[in-house]
Amino acid sequence: MKVLTLNCGSSTVKYKLIETDTEENIAYGKVERIGMIGASIEIVTQNGKKIVEEQELLDHVMAVDAILKMMIRPDLKIISDFSEIDAVGHRVVHGGETFTGSVLINDEVIKILKENIQLAPLHNPPNIQGIEAAKAVLPDVPMVGVFDTAFHTTMPDYAYIYPIPYQLYRKHAIRRYGFHGTSHYFVSRKACEKLNCKVHSCNLITLHLGNGASVTAIKRGKSVDTSMGFTPLEGLVMGTRCGDIDPAIILHIMQQEKLALYEANNLLNKFSGILGISGKSNDMRDIEELYNQGDNLARLTIDIYTYRIKKYIGAYFAVLGHVDIIVFTAGVGENSPLIREKSLEDMDTFGIKLDHDRNEKIVGGKDGVISSDDSKVKVVVIPTNEELVIAMDTAKIVKKMGKKLKK
Ligand code: AMP
């Protein structure tokens, strides 16, 4: 089955066309600057041919249309007709409490997603726009929504309820939801496969360290706690997001600096984290370069970043009782031996021992074990593939629907 996955942001669409029977990528790419001057579409074909073109793309409908037109270009030989696309899988950031798994998108689902907008005002509106755009361009193709929050719906209430008045949970659904669920799900399964153990009989701590970052405690295959919360702002230090801070700091800064709500929101989401501490960049590659040149704020950034990871690992050890596997994934997790080494430094008493040479070698999209042979806890690097989870879930649901229709 050929499944098109779409991940829509406010001015971007990332996409991949996947053959789910073989798990092969047929083509992938992104559209950027939708609705702005200099909008562009990029496509990379299976044989590595890459095309980037500027086009006038005023909205998501035009963007999805442009993606499909690229795919049927005879010179690229990707597909010959739109009808070859069997289904579309949409990444949806927030499923609220309603969606505990992926669903076939219909009018009722879109209605609930719209009701959930207040839970994810930055993320869900472009996701809904993407769904509506795809429906406008491919009206007869089944669509599935895959939620970042779904994997975490197994958390116990004491992990997801905040210690604020309980009515606020009832009235405004304020609770921990957790995000990056498809990634934590995927790497936990792949890690178990690689280490030859059954996911339902082992415990893992999965570290998704990208521009956004989160860590999940997984007990016998199920998420029991995760660092992101009501929004993707809580938890680890991220590229531009602050992660855990004393909530009173926000009130204090708003008062002292006379900040409006949206300014405080920008400060915490766009100007904090790695960028905020270093004052130079949100990109860990830049920070490592500065660190190697002896820059003190780069040293401090890396120290805070890895110290916070270590604290979460310690906390999740206590939550899980024992840990079999620690997984690193996403941009930083897959590529930075320095961050991995510093995050796990001096954790021999937890049974964690890194093998320095193995750690140095696993970069650039490779997977592999980086712990030493006598480490009780196995540490692995697993490249994440959220699009594959979206495509496989979509194919499963659409096949099931087909069987029902035949009956
Ligand atoms: P992601 O959100 O998973 O695409 O990850 C993006 C982040 O990964 C950016 O902050 C990059 O700096 C970081 N990253 C990518 N390559 C490297 C690398 N070689 N070393 C350190 N960080 C990296």
PDB file of N, CA, C and O in Angstrom, residues 191-249:
ATOM      1  N   ALA A 191      14.477  -1.117  19.589  1.00  0.00           N
ATOM      2  CA  ALA A 191      15.567  -1.450  20.519  1.00  0.00           C
ATOM      3  C   ALA A 191      15.400  -2.887  21.014  1.00  0.00           C
ATOM      4  O   ALA A 191      16.365  -3.654  21.086  1.00  0.00           O
ATOM      5  N   CYS A 192      14.159  -3.244  21.349  1.00  0.00           N
ATOM      6  CA  CYS A 192      13.907  -4.609  21.831  1.00  0.00           C
ATOM      7  C   CYS A 192      14.198  -5.624  20.733  1.00  0.00           C
ATOM      8  O   CYS A 192      14.781  -6.675  20.994  1.00  0.00           O
ATOM      9  N   GLU A 193      13.792  -5.290  19.518  1.00  0.00           N
ATOM     10  CA  GLU A 193      14.056  -6.175  18.371  1.00  0.00           C
ATOM     11  C   GLU A 193      15.568  -6.378  18.227  1.00  0.00           C
ATOM     12  O   GLU A 193      16.056  -7.499  18.107  1.00  0.00           O
ATOM     13  N   LYS A 194      16.314  -5.280  18.309  1.00  0.00           N
ATOM     14  CA  LYS A 194      17.768  -5.330  18.119  1.00  0.00           C
ATOM     15  C   LYS A 194      18.450  -6.155  19.211  1.00  0.00           C
ATOM     16  O   LYS A 194      19.409  -6.874  18.965  1.00  0.00           O
ATOM     17  N   LEU A 195      17.943  -6.024  20.437  1.00  0.00           N
ATOM     18  CA  LEU A 195      18.577  -6.713  21.563  1.00  0.00           C
ATOM     19  C   LEU A 195      17.919  -8.063  21.865  1.00  0.00           C
ATOM     20  O   LEU A 195      18.207  -8.686  22.885  1.00  0.00           O
ATOM     21  N   ASN A 196      17.036  -8.462  20.954  1.00  0.00           N
ATOM     22  CA  ASN A 196      16.406  -9.765  21.101  1.00  0.00           C
ATOM     23  C   ASN A 196      15.654  -9.943  22.398  1.00  0.00           C
ATOM     24  O   ASN A 196      15.797 -10.966  23.077  1.00  0.00           O
ATOM     25  N   CYS A 197      14.909  -8.925  22.815  1.00  0.00           N
ATOM     26  CA  CYS A 197      14.091  -9.141  24.015  1.00  0.00           C
ATOM     27  C   CYS A 197      12.652  -8.741  23.745  1.00  0.00           C
ATOM     28  O   CYS A 197      12.378  -7.965  22.821  1.00  0.00           O
ATOM     29  N   LYS A 198      11.766  -9.292  24.536  1.00  0.00           N
ATOM     30  CA  LYS A 198      10.337  -9.038  24.298  1.00  0.00           C
ATOM     31  C   LYS A 198       9.954  -7.717  24.956  1.00  0.00           C
ATOM     32  O   LYS A 198      10.186  -7.534  26.152  1.00  0.00           O
ATOM     33  N   VAL A 199       9.333  -6.838  24.171  1.00  0.00           N
ATOM     34  CA  VAL A 199       9.013  -5.509  24.685  1.00  0.00           C
ATOM     35  C   VAL A 199       8.082  -5.587  25.906  1.00  0.00           C
ATOM     36  O   VAL A 199       8.167  -4.768  26.815  1.00  0.00           O
ATOM     37  N   HIS A 200       7.220  -6.622  25.941  1.00  0.00           N
ATOM     38  CA  HIS A 200       6.257  -6.697  27.050  1.00  0.00           C
ATOM     39  C   HIS A 200       6.853  -7.316  28.313  1.00  0.00           C
ATOM     40  O   HIS A 200       6.165  -7.468  29.318  1.00  0.00           O
ATOM     41  N   SER A 201       8.142  -7.666  28.243  1.00  0.00           N
ATOM     42  CA  SER A 201       8.739  -8.142  29.494  1.00  0.00           C
ATOM     43  C   SER A 201       9.983  -7.324  29.853  1.00  0.00           C
ATOM     44  O   SER A 201      10.791  -7.758  30.657  1.00  0.00           O
ATOM     45  N   CYS A 202      10.141  -6.150  29.241  1.00  0.00           N
ATOM     46  CA  CYS A 202      11.298  -5.355  29.688  1.00  0.00           C
ATOM     47  C   CYS A 202      10.965  -3.869  29.866  1.00  0.00           C
ATOM     48  O   CYS A 202       9.940  -3.384  29.392  1.00  0.00           O
ATOM     49  N   ASN A 203      11.824  -3.199  30.602  1.00  0.00           N
ATOM     50  CA  ASN A 203      11.629  -1.784  30.928  1.00  0.00           C
ATOM     51  C   ASN A 203      12.673  -0.932  30.210  1.00  0.00           C
ATOM     52  O   ASN A 203      13.854  -1.296  30.169  1.00  0.00           O
ATOM     53  N   LEU A 204      12.219   0.205  29.697  1.00  0.00           N
ATOM     54  CA  LEU A 204      13.150   1.083  28.959  1.00  0.00           C
ATOM     55  C   LEU A 204      13.007   2.531  29.386  1.00  0.00           C
ATOM     56  O   LEU A 204      11.934   2.955  29.839  1.00  0.00           O
ATOM     57  N   ILE A 205      14.095   3.268  29.207  1.00  0.00           N
ATOM     58  CA  ILE A 205      14.031   4.734  29.260  1.00  0.00           C
ATOM     59  C   ILE A 205      14.433   5.204  27.867  1.00  0.00           C
ATOM     60  O   ILE A 205      15.532   4.879  27.390  1.00  0.00           O
ATOM     61  N   THR A 206      13.517   5.901  27.183  1.00  0.00           N
ATOM     62  CA  THR A 206      13.823   6.358  25.820  1.00  0.00           C
ATOM     63  C   THR A 206      14.026   7.871  25.826  1.00  0.00           C
ATOM     64  O   THR A 206      13.210   8.622  26.365  1.00  0.00           O
ATOM     65  N   LEU A 207      15.139   8.299  25.230  1.00  0.00           N
ATOM     66  CA  LEU A 207      15.494   9.724  25.204  1.00  0.00           C
ATOM     67  C   LEU A 207      15.406  10.240  23.777  1.00  0.00           C
ATOM     68  O   LEU A 207      16.228   9.876  22.932  1.00  0.00           O
ATOM     69  N   HIS A 208      14.385  11.032  23.497  1.00  0.00           N
ATOM     70  CA  HIS A 208      14.258  11.670  22.184  1.00  0.00           C
ATOM     71  C   HIS A 208      14.877  13.068  22.318  1.00  0.00           C
ATOM     72  O   HIS A 208      14.285  13.964  22.920  1.00  0.00           O
ATOM     73  N   LEU A 209      16.095  13.216  21.800  1.00  0.00           N
ATOM     74  CA  LEU A 209      16.807  14.496  21.941  1.00  0.00           C
ATOM     75  C   LEU A 209      16.952  15.139  20.569  1.00  0.00           C
ATOM     76  O   LEU A 209      17.920  14.887  19.835  1.00  0.00           O
ATOM     77  N   GLY A 210      15.968  15.927  20.199  1.00  0.00           N
ATOM     78  CA  GLY A 210      16.034  16.652  18.929  1.00  0.00           C
ATOM     79  C   GLY A 210      15.980  18.128  19.247  1.00  0.00           C
ATOM     80  O   GLY A 210      16.438  18.549  20.318  1.00  0.00           O
ATOM     81  N   ASN A 211      15.401  18.916  18.341  1.00  0.00           N
ATOM     82  CA  ASN A 211      15.212  20.328  18.679  1.00  0.00           C
ATOM     83  C   ASN A 211      14.219  20.417  19.843  1.00  0.00           C
ATOM     84  O   ASN A 211      14.420  21.159  20.795  1.00  0.00           O
ATOM     85  N   GLY A 212      13.152  19.603  19.776  1.00  0.00           N
ATOM     86  CA  GLY A 212      12.338  19.351  20.969  1.00  0.00           C
ATOM     87  C   GLY A 212      12.919  18.114  21.636  1.00  0.00           C
ATOM     88  O   GLY A 212      13.527  17.288  20.944  1.00  0.00           O
ATOM     89  N   ALA A 213      12.761  17.984  22.940  1.00  0.00           N
ATOM     90  CA  ALA A 213      13.371  16.813  23.600  1.00  0.00           C
ATOM     91  C   ALA A 213      12.437  16.293  24.681  1.00  0.00           C
ATOM     92  O   ALA A 213      11.800  17.081  25.397  1.00  0.00           O
ATOM     93  N   SER A 214      12.359  14.952  24.772  1.00  0.00           N
ATOM     94  CA  SER A 214      11.581  14.378  25.870  1.00  0.00           C
ATOM     95  C   SER A 214      12.118  13.002  26.213  1.00  0.00           C
ATOM     96  O   SER A 214      12.802  12.364  25.412  1.00  0.00           O
ATOM     97  N   VAL A 215      11.804  12.572  27.434  1.00  0.00           N
ATOM     98  CA  VAL A 215      12.250  11.269  27.915  1.00  0.00           C
ATOM     99  C   VAL A 215      11.029  10.530  28.455  1.00  0.00           C
ATOM    100  O   VAL A 215      10.147  11.147  29.064  1.00  0.00           O
ATOM    101  N   THR A 216      10.974   9.224  28.172  1.00  0.00           N
ATOM    102  CA  THR A 216       9.806   8.432  28.592  1.00  0.00           C
ATOM    103  C   THR A 216      10.241   7.197  29.375  1.00  0.00           C
ATOM    104  O   THR A 216      11.232   6.553  29.019  1.00  0.00           O
ATOM    105  N   ALA A 217       9.484   6.902  30.435  1.00  0.00           N
ATOM    106  CA  ALA A 217       9.675   5.653  31.180  1.00  0.00           C
ATOM    107  C   ALA A 217       8.680   4.646  30.628  1.00  0.00           C
ATOM    108  O   ALA A 217       7.466   4.895  30.633  1.00  0.00           O
ATOM    109  N   ILE A 218       9.193   3.525  30.118  1.00  0.00           N
ATOM    110  CA  ILE A 218       8.327   2.521  29.483  1.00  0.00           C
ATOM    111  C   ILE A 218       8.411   1.209  30.263  1.00  0.00           C
ATOM    112  O   ILE A 218       9.484   0.612  30.388  1.00  0.00           O
ATOM    113  N   LYS A 219       7.272   0.813  30.825  1.00  0.00           N
ATOM    114  CA  LYS A 219       7.225  -0.409  31.628  1.00  0.00           C
ATOM    115  C   LYS A 219       6.484  -1.475  30.844  1.00  0.00           C
ATOM    116  O   LYS A 219       5.325  -1.282  30.463  1.00  0.00           O
ATOM    117  N   ARG A 220       7.143  -2.565  30.558  1.00  0.00           N
ATOM    118  CA  ARG A 220       6.561  -3.674  29.786  1.00  0.00           C
ATOM    119  C   ARG A 220       5.771  -3.164  28.569  1.00  0.00           C
ATOM    120  O   ARG A 220       4.608  -3.489  28.369  1.00  0.00           O
ATOM    121  N   GLY A 221       6.416  -2.281  27.827  1.00  0.00           N
ATOM    122  CA  GLY A 221       5.830  -1.816  26.556  1.00  0.00           C
ATOM    123  C   GLY A 221       4.948  -0.588  26.661  1.00  0.00           C
ATOM    124  O   GLY A 221       4.589   0.004  25.644  1.00  0.00           O
ATOM    125  N   LYS A 222       4.590  -0.197  27.909  1.00  0.00           N
ATOM    126  CA  LYS A 222       3.653   0.923  28.041  1.00  0.00           C
ATOM    127  C   LYS A 222       4.309   2.149  28.648  1.00  0.00           C
ATOM    128  O   LYS A 222       5.094   2.021  29.602  1.00  0.00           O
ATOM    129  N   SER A 223       3.936   3.330  28.131  1.00  0.00           N
ATOM    130  CA  SER A 223       4.448   4.574  28.711  1.00  0.00           C
ATOM    131  C   SER A 223       3.823   4.761  30.093  1.00  0.00           C
ATOM    132  O   SER A 223       2.594   4.750  30.227  1.00  0.00           O
ATOM    133  N   VAL A 224       4.668   4.901  31.128  1.00  0.00           N
ATOM    134  CA  VAL A 224       4.124   5.132  32.471  1.00  0.00           C
ATOM    135  C   VAL A 224       4.447   6.538  32.981  1.00  0.00           C
ATOM    136  O   VAL A 224       3.885   6.991  33.970  1.00  0.00           O
ATOM    137  N   ASP A 225       5.377   7.209  32.321  1.00  0.00           N
ATOM    138  CA  ASP A 225       5.622   8.624  32.635  1.00  0.00           C
ATOM    139  C   ASP A 225       6.460   9.223  31.517  1.00  0.00           C
ATOM    140  O   ASP A 225       7.205   8.517  30.829  1.00  0.00           O
ATOM    141  N   THR A 226       6.315  10.524  31.327  1.00  0.00           N
ATOM    142  CA  THR A 226       7.093  11.202  30.283  1.00  0.00           C
ATOM    143  C   THR A 226       7.307  12.646  30.691  1.00  0.00           C
ATOM    144  O   THR A 226       6.546  13.197  31.486  1.00  0.00           O
ATOM    145  N   SER A 227       8.383  13.245  30.150  1.00  0.00           N
ATOM    146  CA  SER A 227       8.806  14.551  30.679  1.00  0.00           C
ATOM    147  C   SER A 227       8.008  15.727  30.134  1.00  0.00           C
ATOM    148  O   SER A 227       7.864  16.736  30.805  1.00  0.00           O
ATOM    149  N   MET A 228       7.491  15.614  28.886  1.00  0.00           N
ATOM    150  CA  MET A 228       6.656  16.720  28.401  1.00  0.00           C
ATOM    151  C   MET A 228       5.293  16.623  29.073  1.00  0.00           C
ATOM    152  O   MET A 228       4.879  15.531  29.494  1.00  0.00           O
ATOM    153  N   GLY A 229       4.598  17.754  29.184  1.00  0.00           N
ATOM    154  CA  GLY A 229       3.416  17.736  30.035  1.00  0.00           C
ATOM    155  C   GLY A 229       2.143  18.136  29.348  1.00  0.00           C
ATOM    156  O   GLY A 229       1.738  17.541  28.346  1.00  0.00           O
ATOM    157  N   PHE A 230       1.523  19.175  29.874  1.00  0.00           N
ATOM    158  CA  PHE A 230       0.301  19.739  29.296  1.00  0.00           C
ATOM    159  C   PHE A 230       0.606  20.258  27.891  1.00  0.00           C
ATOM    160  O   PHE A 230      -0.211  20.185  26.983  1.00  0.00           O
ATOM    161  N   THR A 231       1.818  20.798  27.743  1.00  0.00           N
ATOM    162  CA  THR A 231       2.306  21.254  26.438  1.00  0.00           C
ATOM    163  C   THR A 231       3.718  20.683  26.244  1.00  0.00           C
ATOM    164  O   THR A 231       4.309  20.159  27.193  1.00  0.00           O
ATOM    165  N   PRO A 232       4.283  20.843  25.054  1.00  0.00           N
ATOM    166  CA  PRO A 232       5.655  20.344  24.839  1.00  0.00           C
ATOM    167  C   PRO A 232       6.727  21.250  25.455  1.00  0.00           C
ATOM    168  O   PRO A 232       7.885  21.182  25.069  1.00  0.00           O
ATOM    169  N   LEU A 233       6.350  22.091  26.414  1.00  0.00           N
ATOM    170  CA  LEU A 233       7.324  23.016  27.004  1.00  0.00           C
ATOM    171  C   LEU A 233       8.012  22.423  28.238  1.00  0.00           C
ATOM    172  O   LEU A 233       9.125  22.801  28.587  1.00  0.00           O
ATOM    173  N   GLU A 234       7.346  21.468  28.886  1.00  0.00           N
ATOM    174  CA  GLU A 234       7.882  20.935  30.145  1.00  0.00           C
ATOM    175  C   GLU A 234       8.994  19.896  29.901  1.00  0.00           C
ATOM    176  O   GLU A 234       9.102  19.320  28.817  1.00  0.00           O
ATOM    177  N   GLY A 235       9.833  19.709  30.919  1.00  0.00           N
ATOM    178  CA  GLY A 235      10.782  18.600  30.877  1.00  0.00           C
ATOM    179  C   GLY A 235      12.214  19.022  30.612  1.00  0.00           C
ATOM    180  O   GLY A 235      12.746  19.909  31.278  1.00  0.00           O
ATOM    181  N   LEU A 236      12.837  18.348  29.628  1.00  0.00           N
ATOM    182  CA  LEU A 236      14.264  18.558  29.355  1.00  0.00           C
ATOM    183  C   LEU A 236      14.521  19.937  28.755  1.00  0.00           C
ATOM    184  O   LEU A 236      13.617  20.583  28.230  1.00  0.00           O
ATOM    185  N   VAL A 237      15.790  20.346  28.791  1.00  0.00           N
ATOM    186  CA  VAL A 237      16.207  21.572  28.099  1.00  0.00           C
ATOM    187  C   VAL A 237      16.131  21.287  26.595  1.00  0.00           C
ATOM    188  O   VAL A 237      16.578  20.235  26.130  1.00  0.00           O
ATOM    189  N   MET A 238      15.560  22.213  25.821  1.00  0.00           N
ATOM    190  CA  MET A 238      15.427  21.974  24.366  1.00  0.00           C
ATOM    191  C   MET A 238      16.116  23.086  23.576  1.00  0.00           C
ATOM    192  O   MET A 238      16.708  23.986  24.172  1.00  0.00           O
ATOM    193  N   GLY A 239      15.990  23.022  22.250  1.00  0.00           N
ATOM    194  CA  GLY A 239      16.657  24.019  21.399  1.00  0.00           C
ATOM    195  C   GLY A 239      16.334  25.439  21.829  1.00  0.00           C
ATOM    196  O   GLY A 239      17.232  26.237  22.131  1.00  0.00           O
ATOM    197  N   THR A 240      15.027  25.732  21.891  1.00  0.00           N
ATOM    198  CA  THR A 240      14.621  27.095  22.292  1.00  0.00           C
ATOM    199  C   THR A 240      13.606  27.074  23.437  1.00  0.00           C
ATOM    200  O   THR A 240      13.146  28.120  23.851  1.00  0.00           O
ATOM    201  N   ARG A 241      13.247  25.876  23.920  1.00  0.00           N
ATOM    202  CA  ARG A 241      12.261  25.786  25.020  1.00  0.00           C
ATOM    203  C   ARG A 241      12.975  25.508  26.335  1.00  0.00           C
ATOM    204  O   ARG A 241      13.950  24.742  26.368  1.00  0.00           O
ATOM    205  N   CYS A 242      12.410  26.087  27.419  1.00  0.00           N
ATOM    206  CA  CYS A 242      13.125  26.052  28.692  1.00  0.00           C
ATOM    207  C   CYS A 242      13.052  24.715  29.425  1.00  0.00           C
ATOM    208  O   CYS A 242      13.928  24.391  30.209  1.00  0.00           O
ATOM    209  N   GLY A 243      11.984  23.921  29.180  1.00  0.00           N
ATOM    210  CA  GLY A 243      11.808  22.724  30.006  1.00  0.00           C
ATOM    211  C   GLY A 243      11.422  23.127  31.417  1.00  0.00           C
ATOM    212  O   GLY A 243      10.845  24.198  31.642  1.00  0.00           O
ATOM    213  N   ASP A 244      11.736  22.260  32.400  1.00  0.00           N
ATOM    214  CA  ASP A 244      11.298  22.497  33.790  1.00  0.00           C
ATOM    215  C   ASP A 244      11.895  23.771  34.376  1.00  0.00           C
ATOM    216  O   ASP A 244      13.121  23.925  34.414  1.00  0.00           O
ATOM    217  N   ILE A 245      11.026  24.654  34.853  1.00  0.00           N
ATOM    218  CA  ILE A 245      11.480  25.794  35.654  1.00  0.00           C
ATOM    219  C   ILE A 245      10.452  26.021  36.762  1.00  0.00           C
ATOM    220  O   ILE A 245       9.324  25.524  36.676  1.00  0.00           O
ATOM    221  N   ASP A 246      10.837  26.780  37.762  1.00  0.00           N
ATOM    222  CA  ASP A 246       9.897  27.158  38.814  1.00  0.00           C
ATOM    223  C   ASP A 246       8.799  28.023  38.170  1.00  0.00           C
ATOM    224  O   ASP A 246       9.112  29.062  37.572  1.00  0.00           O
ATOM    225  N   PRO A 247       7.516  27.616  38.259  1.00  0.00           N
ATOM    226  CA  PRO A 247       6.471  28.404  37.584  1.00  0.00           C
ATOM    227  C   PRO A 247       6.386  29.852  38.072  1.00  0.00           C
ATOM    228  O   PRO A 247       5.916  30.732  37.336  1.00  0.00           O
ATOM    229  N   ALA A 248       6.867  30.097  39.288  1.00  0.00           N
ATOM    230  CA  ALA A 248       6.807  31.469  39.810  1.00  0.00           C
ATOM    231  C   ALA A 248       7.731  32.409  39.032  1.00  0.00           C
ATOM    232  O   ALA A 248       7.535  33.631  39.018  1.00  0.00           O
ATOM    233  N   ILE A 249       8.745  31.836  38.373  1.00  0.00           N
ATOM    234  CA  ILE A 249       9.669  32.668  37.569  1.00  0.00           C
ATOM    235  C   ILE A 249       8.883  33.405  36.475  1.00  0.00           C
ATOM    236  O   ILE A 249       9.130  34.574  36.190  1.00  0.00           O
TER     237      ILE A 249
END
